[in-house]
Amino acid sequence: MCGIVGAIAQRDVSAILLEGLKRLEYRGYDSAGMAVVEAANKIQRQREVGKVAALEEAITKYPLPGRTGIAHTRWATHGKPSVTNAHPHMSGENLAIVHNGIIENYEALRQDLRDKGYEFTSETDTEVVAHLIDSMYQETGDMLQAFRKTIAQLHGAYALAVVHSSEPNRILAAREGSPLVVGVGIGENFLASDALALLQVTDRFIYLEEGDITEVTLEQITIWDGSGAKVERPVVRFEHGGLDSVEKGEYRHYMMKEIYEQPKVIKATLEGRISGDHILEQVLGADAANVFDGVGSVQIVACGTSYHSGLVARYWIEELVGIPCQVEVASEYRYRKHVVQPDMLFVTISQSGETADTLAALRQAKKAGFKSALAICNVPGSSLVRESDLTVMTQAGPEIGVASTKAFTTQLVALLILTIALGRRHGLTKEKEAELVEGLKALPGLIQKVLDLDDVINKTSEAFAEKHHSLFLGRGSMYPVAMEGALKLKEISYIHAEAYPAGELKHGPLALVDKDMPVITVAPNNELLEKLKSNLQEVRARGGELYVFADAEVALEEEPGVHVIPIPAVHDILAPIVYTVPLQLLSYHVAVLKGTDVDQPRNLAKSVTVE
Ligand code: G6P
């Protein structure tokens, strides 16, 4: 999704801006651009379709010297990917702007501006904002006033940053519905849509709030809230594990690095939350105990991979807590009427904490009368975290690969901790809690053992490279694991992958099964194993090739057409976490064989901050 970087310094800023854009590449984009105010009070701009590397090449040829600048990676919403639609957009020669989000009333504004004589060179909603600021500047002669007056006329969601060649000593920016942070330097300051973009220059950030407008100069950061009052916002130190956590190191792709980080980040997610044989629910928030006492049912809302972790949690909550749990994708939930029960806990799950639909669902739930909202999230300071009453932070560290891996497994860990905390109030015994805690503590070691199967899984992946379709089967809490496996394969290898509860096979998908349709199954040693085995027979009988990730102790025989990859024995409740990992590895290797852009699959974005 779109990314913003801005810098004002006593040195040329183009290298800082480029580095920032590179760090935002993982979010997905189709074009990139930069505008820098030159010493001679002139703005120079470069824009390119495609990768940031193309922009870098252009800037190497035609440098953009100057100490104040803004840059952008665009993910097309209004208008196709093209140079003319790429940001920064300009009004005349003197004003440049970058924008994330959507301006809903841009058509009406554009008509007004056309009537005033402005000409448009792009199809974007952003160019409207550029001209609108310019028209206000003609009236007021002051950029801050012009910017304020413009903001007052915009409807929609946006993060904006603007520079003017007559006022080279400041960048103005605003946030409403799209994230924006100010990076605090010494004698230089920065802006970005994600703190990650600025870690090479600072680790101190001010997270702007909804409605904030800011003026950033070399020495000062001034912020006004939505009512126009000057406000102080706290400067927060970036909490993630430093620069190395956003670099690929020895790995060929971020996705592989992130898969391999899972033992470490699961351990980090457990840290401080377990004491001996029980969990410490106090660390879930000062008010957690009070809130949990009153919970009689749970509503979970999320998108994408995060939605799948919610689906697993439903099995846990209904089995271990014994209270009803519903799970829904946020884009559906937000647009329908629902019944809010007074004892319902509203839970959102999100890696980024900025997914537009999830945030909208949370805001709507609050209006609809939910007493408490809990967020499971990976990004401190994100909108979701700030707007929720309770948060359980996952400690996955920055996740760069668009296909989510370590965020998912740490979400599951956080959800199991939540399940145990709720279960205590509904008859979950101390013994059962101790058993689960022991399972949680064993997880990093077990996952390491699965990672050690990488070569075997890599070999298995060869069978998929030429296939066009695949079917993933699971039963019980392994059904959402099958869904997540199918999502991983389709998003990075572009192979059509569907997931079905194994019991539904006969109701349709069996018709598709033949030798060209590999069937992948996750088969831990649980009470559903025998039923699953008969589903597998149904596949074999139709000539389907089976790839079974099965508990090493269940003695599933290899035979022609049945490929068994043994997975170490694991506690039934924790099996979804462990069995996710081989499916991640399988997708990764298939994608590498197919030569796709593993970390930035086509058409997808890491953080979907528009609807
Ligand atoms: C995008 C990403 C997915 C992610 C989903 C939800 O589609 O590509 O990896 O699962 O958004 O994102 P969130 O940040 O809310 O977990």
XYZ file of C-alpha atoms and ligand atoms in Angstrom:
627
model
C 0.000 0.000 0.000
C 1.107 3.608 -0.420
C 4.053 4.868 1.592
C 5.186 8.353 2.583
C 8.631 9.585 3.585
C 9.626 13.178 4.276
C 12.819 14.804 5.519
C 14.129 18.240 6.429
C 17.846 18.357 7.238
C 21.092 20.284 6.935
C 22.265 17.838 4.283
C 20.844 16.564 1.012
C 17.804 14.454 1.784
C 17.347 12.374 -1.380
C 19.403 9.431 -0.046
C 17.396 9.416 3.206
C 14.145 9.504 1.254
C 15.247 6.706 -1.070
C 16.312 4.506 1.816
C 12.959 5.192 3.480
C 11.086 4.178 0.328
C 13.100 0.974 0.117
C 12.096 0.128 3.656
C 8.444 0.617 2.703
C 8.691 -1.518 -0.436
C 7.385 -4.529 1.441
C 3.967 -2.892 1.699
C 3.403 -3.307 -2.030
C 3.305 -0.484 -4.597
C 3.394 0.125 -8.321
C 5.263 3.417 -8.746
C 7.528 5.715 -6.771
C 8.502 9.364 -6.764
C 10.304 12.147 -4.955
C 10.212 15.951 -4.850
C 12.981 18.040 -3.313
C 13.092 21.791 -2.701
C 16.330 23.018 -4.291
C 18.410 25.749 -2.767
C 17.240 28.142 -5.445
C 13.691 27.805 -4.085
C 12.691 25.542 -6.887
C 11.103 22.108 -6.637
C 12.557 19.237 -8.651
C 10.661 15.997 -9.049
C 11.313 12.484 -10.351
C 8.720 9.747 -10.739
C 8.959 6.218 -12.113
C 6.602 3.303 -12.622
C 7.853 0.057 -11.063
C 10.410 -0.473 -8.374
C 12.162 2.082 -6.166
C 15.351 0.890 -7.905
C 14.080 2.568 -11.109
C 13.607 5.826 -9.215
C 17.065 5.463 -7.711
C 18.547 5.015 -11.163
C 16.754 8.131 -12.409
C 18.006 10.128 -9.428
C 21.551 8.897 -9.978
C 21.357 10.257 -13.529
C 19.541 13.458 -12.636
C 20.253 14.148 -8.943
C 17.748 15.984 -6.756
C 19.913 18.131 -4.472
C 18.165 19.913 -1.618
C 17.509 19.726 2.096
C 13.739 19.488 2.237
C 11.860 16.755 0.418
C 9.000 14.287 0.253
C 8.733 10.901 -1.395
C 6.117 8.259 -2.032
C 5.393 4.734 -3.143
C 1.972 4.501 -4.782
C -0.476 1.615 -4.905
C -3.048 2.582 -7.522
C -6.570 3.433 -6.370
C -7.718 6.409 -8.506
C -6.166 5.944 -11.921
C -3.871 3.248 -13.295
C -0.194 2.881 -12.378
C 1.608 5.454 -14.549
C 4.177 8.220 -14.250
C 1.534 10.927 -14.432
C -0.486 9.324 -11.655
C 2.587 8.724 -9.457
C 3.232 11.039 -6.503
C 4.421 13.646 -5.618
C 1.759 15.697 -7.372
C 2.385 19.357 -8.013
C 0.366 22.480 -8.377
C 2.322 24.677 -10.761
C 6.062 24.736 -10.159
C 6.050 25.538 -6.480
C 3.976 23.100 -4.475
C 4.382 19.324 -4.143
C 2.332 16.856 -2.166
C 2.250 13.153 -1.299
C -0.866 11.388 -0.086
C -1.944 8.012 1.290
C -5.618 7.136 1.474
C -8.661 8.291 -0.436
C -10.341 11.689 -0.798
C -14.018 10.836 -1.192
C -15.266 14.249 -2.349
C -12.505 14.756 -4.924
C -14.851 14.952 -7.904
C -16.801 17.927 -6.557
C -13.574 19.640 -5.520
C -12.028 19.000 -8.924
C -14.973 20.620 -10.671
C -14.670 23.739 -8.483
C -10.958 23.939 -9.196
C -11.493 23.480 -12.948
C -13.926 26.378 -12.805
C -11.151 28.417 -11.227
C -8.862 27.562 -14.133
C -6.735 24.722 -12.714
C -5.674 22.067 -15.197
C -5.288 18.445 -14.176
C -2.547 16.189 -15.460
C -3.476 13.004 -13.572
C -6.516 10.901 -12.724
C -5.779 10.994 -9.019
C -7.660 12.419 -6.080
C -4.319 13.700 -4.771
C -3.791 16.292 -7.494
C -7.057 17.875 -6.360
C -5.536 18.445 -2.928
C -2.415 20.004 -4.452
C -4.460 22.546 -6.420
C -6.792 23.192 -3.525
C -3.880 24.112 -1.255
C -2.500 26.306 -4.008
C -5.795 28.122 -4.442
C -5.957 28.723 -0.683
C -2.349 29.899 -0.741
C -3.227 32.458 -3.409
C -5.859 33.786 -0.981
C -3.899 33.689 2.275
C -0.222 33.915 1.285
C 0.582 31.492 4.104
C 1.032 27.751 3.651
C -0.090 26.743 7.134
C -3.363 28.605 6.765
C -3.822 27.319 3.243
C -3.184 23.754 4.413
C -5.632 24.089 7.304
C -8.348 25.497 5.076
C -7.811 22.664 2.633
C -7.979 19.953 5.272
C -11.284 21.383 6.459
C -12.743 20.657 3.025
C -11.544 17.083 2.626
C -13.716 14.048 3.253
C -12.109 10.637 3.398
C -9.011 9.035 4.818
C -5.610 10.537 4.322
C -2.070 11.096 5.407
C -0.601 14.097 3.592
C 2.753 15.822 3.422
C 3.354 19.001 1.453
C 6.262 21.302 0.602
C 6.315 24.738 -1.021
C 9.321 26.283 -2.727
C 8.696 29.720 -1.161
C 8.725 28.191 2.301
C 11.586 25.692 2.066
C 12.106 25.529 5.811
C 9.039 23.524 6.655
C 7.053 20.450 5.734
C 3.370 20.438 6.600
C 1.568 17.188 7.200
C -1.763 15.875 8.401
C -3.339 12.611 9.356
C -6.946 11.456 9.237
C -7.600 7.746 8.927
C -4.152 6.868 7.536
C -1.056 6.440 9.706
C 1.679 9.094 9.886
C 4.616 9.426 12.271
C 7.147 12.171 12.822
C 10.731 10.960 13.232
C 12.595 13.113 15.727
C 16.240 13.823 14.892
C 18.872 16.252 16.129
C 18.860 19.356 13.961
C 16.828 17.389 11.408
C 13.365 15.858 11.415
C 11.442 13.342 9.369
C 8.010 12.052 8.456
C 6.770 8.653 7.365
C 3.682 6.531 7.101
C 5.502 3.815 9.056
C 8.287 4.237 11.614
C 10.216 1.416 9.883
C 10.990 3.771 7.019
C 13.055 6.001 9.285
C 14.953 3.560 11.479
C 18.159 4.368 9.631
C 17.990 7.969 10.845
C 16.191 7.880 14.196
C 14.541 5.632 16.749
C 12.406 8.390 18.299
C 8.911 8.930 16.997
C 5.790 10.987 17.537
C 2.701 9.058 16.462
C 0.210 11.589 15.130
C -3.409 11.182 16.184
C -6.497 11.355 13.987
C -7.133 14.942 12.895
C -3.606 16.173 13.759
C -1.811 18.719 11.594
C 1.925 19.187 12.034
C 4.590 21.624 10.950
C 8.019 20.052 10.846
C 11.116 22.280 10.657
C 14.807 21.592 11.285
C 14.529 22.267 14.995
C 10.850 22.091 15.791
C 7.799 19.905 15.531
C 4.528 21.716 16.186
C 1.251 19.814 16.314
C -2.358 21.017 16.307
C -5.231 18.656 16.977
C -8.461 18.421 15.000
C -9.965 21.381 16.871
C -6.979 23.564 15.984
C -5.520 23.586 19.515
C -1.759 23.270 19.856
C -0.963 19.915 21.494
C 2.048 18.004 22.789
C 2.328 14.380 21.730
C 4.761 12.035 23.463
C 8.056 11.081 21.839
C 8.250 7.289 21.879
C 11.322 5.134 21.379
C 10.882 2.482 18.710
C 10.427 -0.816 20.513
C 11.289 -3.411 17.915
C 14.606 -5.182 17.871
C 16.616 -2.537 16.046
C 17.869 -2.240 12.511
C 18.869 -5.859 11.963
C 15.276 -7.010 12.305
C 14.375 -5.211 9.084
C 17.291 -6.535 7.079
C 17.432 -9.822 5.202
C 20.846 -10.943 6.430
C 21.866 -14.326 5.060
C 18.374 -15.124 3.741
C 17.340 -14.826 0.121
C 13.909 -13.489 1.031
C 12.325 -11.781 4.013
C 9.667 -14.464 4.052
C 12.237 -17.197 4.689
C 13.937 -15.102 7.351
C 10.603 -14.557 9.037
C 9.661 -18.240 8.900
C 12.980 -19.065 10.553
C 12.512 -16.395 13.218
C 9.427 -18.140 14.593
C 11.064 -20.011 17.501
C 12.660 -16.736 18.644
C 9.589 -14.520 18.313
C 7.251 -17.067 19.894
C 9.607 -17.129 22.848
C 9.530 -13.320 22.915
C 5.723 -13.337 22.807
C 5.660 -15.670 25.827
C 8.229 -13.641 27.747
C 6.868 -11.920 30.835
C 3.510 -13.616 30.374
C 4.228 -16.947 32.016
C 5.341 -17.704 35.540
C 6.049 -21.336 36.384
C 2.995 -23.287 35.328
C 0.523 -20.452 34.826
C 0.017 -17.348 32.746
C 0.201 -13.813 34.176
C -2.937 -12.106 33.056
C -1.966 -8.815 34.744
C 0.439 -8.218 31.870
C -2.525 -8.059 29.505
C -3.438 -4.696 31.034
C -4.255 -3.157 34.388
C -7.954 -3.504 33.696
C -7.770 -6.967 32.127
C -8.956 -8.891 35.182
C -12.040 -6.699 35.559
C -12.896 -6.907 31.891
C -12.403 -10.676 31.706
C -14.626 -11.248 34.770
C -17.588 -9.928 32.838
C -17.013 -11.777 29.556
C -19.627 -14.346 28.524
C -18.985 -14.484 24.770
C -16.433 -13.305 22.224
C -16.681 -11.627 18.826
C -13.469 -11.728 16.788
C -12.966 -9.544 13.715
C -9.928 -9.493 11.394
C -8.746 -9.752 7.776
C -6.553 -12.136 5.781
C -4.141 -14.270 7.731
C -5.188 -12.585 10.964
C -8.739 -13.795 10.301
C -7.426 -17.348 10.119
C -5.828 -17.026 13.541
C -9.238 -15.906 14.827
C -10.814 -19.029 13.333
C -8.369 -21.235 15.237
C -9.103 -19.300 18.422
C -12.806 -20.055 18.066
C -12.062 -23.773 18.535
C -9.935 -23.006 21.563
C -12.399 -20.617 23.193
C -15.409 -22.873 22.739
C -13.474 -25.969 23.864
C -11.394 -24.603 26.725
C -13.523 -21.699 27.972
C -16.913 -23.052 26.995
C -18.385 -19.715 25.906
C -19.680 -18.809 22.433
C -17.196 -17.285 20.017
C -17.948 -15.817 16.596
C -15.358 -14.872 14.012
C -15.924 -12.700 10.964
C -13.898 -10.931 8.304
C -13.901 -7.209 9.051
C -15.070 -6.094 5.604
C -18.275 -8.112 6.123
C -18.753 -7.357 9.774
C -18.601 -3.602 9.331
C -21.403 -3.530 6.794
C -24.095 -5.531 8.510
C -26.314 -5.231 11.517
C -25.299 -7.419 14.436
C -26.549 -8.230 17.841
C -24.336 -6.938 20.633
C -24.675 -8.826 23.893
C -23.705 -6.957 27.041
C -21.151 -9.596 28.063
C -19.465 -9.834 24.663
C -15.737 -9.081 24.348
C -14.851 -7.525 21.004
C -11.468 -8.768 19.763
C -9.596 -7.483 16.732
C -6.507 -9.206 15.367
C -4.079 -7.417 13.086
C -0.388 -7.574 12.320
C -0.161 -3.937 11.256
C -2.889 -2.396 13.393
C -3.748 -0.194 10.417
C -5.980 -2.393 8.251
C -8.811 -0.089 7.218
C -11.645 -2.622 7.515
C -10.512 -3.921 10.897
C -10.188 -0.394 12.256
C -13.594 0.564 10.878
C -15.136 -2.541 12.481
C -13.603 -1.581 15.833
C -14.928 1.961 15.596
C -18.341 0.690 14.648
C -18.359 -1.864 17.469
C -17.624 0.890 19.956
C -20.555 2.894 18.642
C -22.760 -0.195 18.672
C -22.235 -0.510 22.411
C -19.516 -3.102 23.003
C -18.224 -2.468 26.494
C -14.640 -3.510 25.856
C -12.388 -3.978 22.868
C -9.196 -5.992 22.949
C -6.620 -5.859 20.150
C -4.053 -8.497 19.301
C -1.488 -6.573 17.331
C 2.153 -6.508 16.303
C 2.801 -2.787 15.930
C 3.045 -0.624 19.037
C 1.524 2.798 18.575
C -0.668 1.651 15.681
C -4.219 2.964 15.360
C -5.761 -0.300 16.507
C -3.649 -0.368 19.648
C -4.400 3.229 20.467
C -8.126 2.841 20.028
C -8.572 -0.412 21.966
C -9.160 -0.752 25.708
C -6.846 -3.723 26.092
C -4.003 -4.937 23.910
C -2.016 -8.123 23.726
C 1.068 -7.265 21.717
C 2.639 -9.991 19.647
C 6.414 -9.741 19.626
C 6.988 -10.848 16.056
C 9.124 -7.797 15.214
C 8.780 -6.100 11.828
C 7.236 -8.426 9.284
C 8.339 -7.398 5.818
C 7.195 -10.264 3.565
C 3.688 -9.507 2.314
C 2.673 -13.097 3.072
C 2.290 -13.167 6.826
C 4.127 -15.950 8.697
C 5.612 -15.114 12.087
C 2.803 -12.638 12.789
C 0.292 -15.503 12.431
C 1.989 -17.930 14.798
C 2.589 -15.234 17.425
C -1.070 -14.181 17.116
C -2.004 -17.779 17.904
C 0.237 -17.723 20.964
C -1.389 -14.480 22.146
C -4.850 -15.922 21.496
C -4.063 -19.024 23.524
C -2.917 -16.841 26.417
C -6.207 -14.944 26.140
C -8.112 -18.239 26.024
C -6.430 -19.424 29.220
C -7.181 -16.118 30.975
C -10.858 -16.389 30.038
C -10.923 -20.121 30.766
C -9.903 -19.587 34.386
C -13.247 -17.907 34.921
C -15.177 -20.742 33.339
C -13.816 -23.857 34.972
C -10.448 -24.355 33.210
C -8.536 -26.249 35.903
C -5.078 -25.388 37.203
C -3.887 -28.748 35.919
C -5.161 -28.056 32.414
C -3.572 -24.592 32.505
C -0.253 -26.110 33.584
C -0.476 -28.627 30.734
C -1.100 -25.854 28.191
C 1.671 -23.682 29.609
C 4.057 -26.595 29.323
C 2.961 -26.981 25.695
C 3.538 -23.277 25.050
C 7.019 -23.428 26.536
C 7.873 -26.402 24.321
C 6.730 -24.607 21.162
C 9.992 -22.889 20.114
C 11.860 -26.209 20.291
C 9.146 -28.060 18.351
C 9.034 -25.427 15.654
C 12.791 -25.640 15.330
C 12.399 -29.365 14.673
C 9.891 -28.602 11.906
C 12.313 -26.059 10.426
C 14.898 -28.826 10.358
C 12.612 -30.611 7.849
C 13.192 -27.802 5.374
C 15.194 -29.929 2.919
C 12.509 -32.613 2.807
C 9.806 -30.007 2.262
C 11.909 -28.305 -0.396
C 12.117 -31.616 -2.254
C 8.355 -32.107 -1.901
C 7.734 -28.669 -3.389
C 9.085 -29.841 -6.775
C 5.865 -31.772 -7.341
C 3.871 -28.515 -7.233
C 5.789 -26.248 -9.559
C 3.913 -27.351 -12.682
C 0.480 -27.632 -11.079
C -2.340 -25.133 -11.562
C -4.694 -26.181 -8.772
C -4.439 -27.660 -5.295
C -6.704 -28.646 -2.448
C -5.941 -28.288 1.258
C -7.885 -30.403 3.753
C -8.151 -30.254 7.528
C -10.589 -31.098 10.266
C -11.457 -29.240 13.453
C -8.923 -26.562 14.391
C -6.759 -27.835 11.548
C -9.308 -26.605 9.018
C -8.241 -22.940 9.495
C -4.639 -24.180 9.239
C -5.541 -25.680 5.857
C -7.119 -22.313 4.925
C -3.942 -20.499 5.896
C -1.854 -23.035 3.940
C -4.001 -22.464 0.853
C -3.779 -18.681 1.258
C 0.027 -18.839 1.503
C 0.321 -20.982 -1.624
C -2.018 -18.874 -3.744
C -0.625 -15.498 -2.684
C 3.005 -16.193 -3.393
C 3.045 -18.964 -6.021
C -0.142 -17.935 -7.879
C -1.317 -21.560 -7.874
C -5.039 -21.797 -7.318
C -5.457 -23.283 -3.849
C -8.676 -24.045 -2.022
C -9.185 -25.235 1.518
C -12.001 -27.498 2.602
C -13.002 -29.154 5.825
C -12.133 -32.757 4.967
C -15.682 -33.883 5.737
C -17.015 -31.645 2.954
C -14.947 -33.407 0.309
C -17.835 -35.508 -0.888
C -20.058 -32.454 -1.234
C -18.259 -31.020 -4.216
C -14.452 -30.804 -4.393
C -14.036 -34.571 -4.888
C -15.300 -33.975 -8.421
C -12.116 -32.022 -9.125
C -9.673 -34.586 -7.807
C -7.394 -36.272 -10.334
C -3.651 -36.764 -10.753
C -3.139 -33.069 -11.582
C -4.767 -31.799 -8.403
C -2.444 -32.367 -5.440
C -4.227 -32.691 -2.112
C -2.408 -31.430 0.975
C -3.508 -32.485 4.438
C -2.476 -31.744 8.002
C -2.963 -34.768 10.229
C -1.952 -34.451 13.867
C -2.656 -37.338 16.175
C -6.095 -36.388 17.458
C -9.566 -37.848 17.745
C -10.401 -36.838 14.173
C -7.484 -38.741 12.658
C -9.434 -41.862 11.749
C -12.112 -39.796 10.042
C -9.442 -37.890 8.164
C -7.841 -41.134 7.024
C -11.081 -42.234 5.365
C -11.255 -38.861 3.559
C -7.752 -39.542 2.285
C -8.867 -42.907 0.969
C -11.572 -41.120 -0.999
C -8.883 -38.995 -2.646
C -6.650 -41.995 -3.392
C -9.536 -43.889 -4.921
C -9.905 -41.064 -7.489
C -6.209 -41.088 -8.382
C -5.397 -37.909 -6.404
C -1.823 -37.387 -5.177
C -1.742 -36.913 -1.418
C 0.780 -34.902 0.573
C 0.193 -35.562 4.252
C 1.907 -33.675 7.060
C 1.252 -36.269 9.747
C 2.183 -36.904 13.344
C 5.317 -39.033 13.327
C 3.656 -41.491 15.696
C 0.475 -42.236 13.755
C 2.059 -44.684 11.342
C 0.624 -43.395 8.099
C 2.292 -45.487 5.430
C 4.048 -44.023 2.402
C 2.795 -45.689 -0.759
C 2.613 -44.678 -4.397
C 0.551 -41.514 -4.524
C 0.735 -40.967 -0.760
C 3.627 -38.794 0.412
C 3.973 -38.553 4.177
C 6.058 -35.852 5.873
C 6.384 -36.764 9.557
C 5.860 -33.927 12.051
C 7.001 -34.235 15.691
C 4.298 -35.121 18.208
C 2.573 -32.076 19.682
C -0.188 -31.346 22.188
C -3.508 -31.378 20.342
C -4.365 -27.762 21.267
C -1.010 -26.478 20.022
C -1.026 -28.472 16.795
C -2.378 -25.574 14.661
C 0.715 -23.515 15.487
C 3.204 -26.272 14.696
C 1.465 -27.561 11.540
C 1.317 -24.077 10.035
C 5.098 -23.988 9.671
C 5.557 -26.831 7.114
C 2.808 -25.290 4.984
C 4.648 -21.947 5.047
C 7.843 -23.685 3.945
C 6.039 -25.594 1.199
C 4.543 -22.401 -0.283
C 7.852 -20.606 -0.034
C 9.748 -23.282 -1.948
C 7.063 -23.614 -4.606
C 7.157 -19.840 -5.128
C 10.955 -19.848 -5.398
C 10.782 -22.662 -7.954
C 8.227 -20.688 -9.937
C 10.411 -17.587 -9.768
C 7.743 -15.273 -8.377
C 8.404 -12.127 -6.368
C 8.141 -13.941 -3.026
C 8.259 -10.922 -0.713
C 6.086 -8.681 -2.828
C 3.599 -10.835 -4.713
C 1.803 -9.159 -7.600
C -1.315 -7.102 -6.828
C -0.983 -7.533 -3.057
C -0.036 -5.129 -0.309
C 1.326 -5.688 3.156
C -0.851 -3.217 4.886
C -4.281 -2.544 3.398
C -5.042 0.914 4.721
C -7.821 1.623 2.250
C -11.103 -0.202 1.895
C -2.971 -7.940 3.823
C -1.685 -8.707 4.006
C -1.936 -9.999 4.779
C -2.631 -9.696 6.087
C -3.896 -8.853 5.890
C -4.434 -8.332 7.207
O -3.818 -8.664 2.984
O -1.102 -9.009 2.761
O -0.716 -10.654 5.031
O -2.962 -10.890 6.729
O -3.623 -7.723 5.081
O -3.487 -7.440 7.742
P -3.317 -7.127 9.272
O -2.161 -6.164 9.326
O -4.609 -6.503 9.733
O -3.047 -8.420 9.970
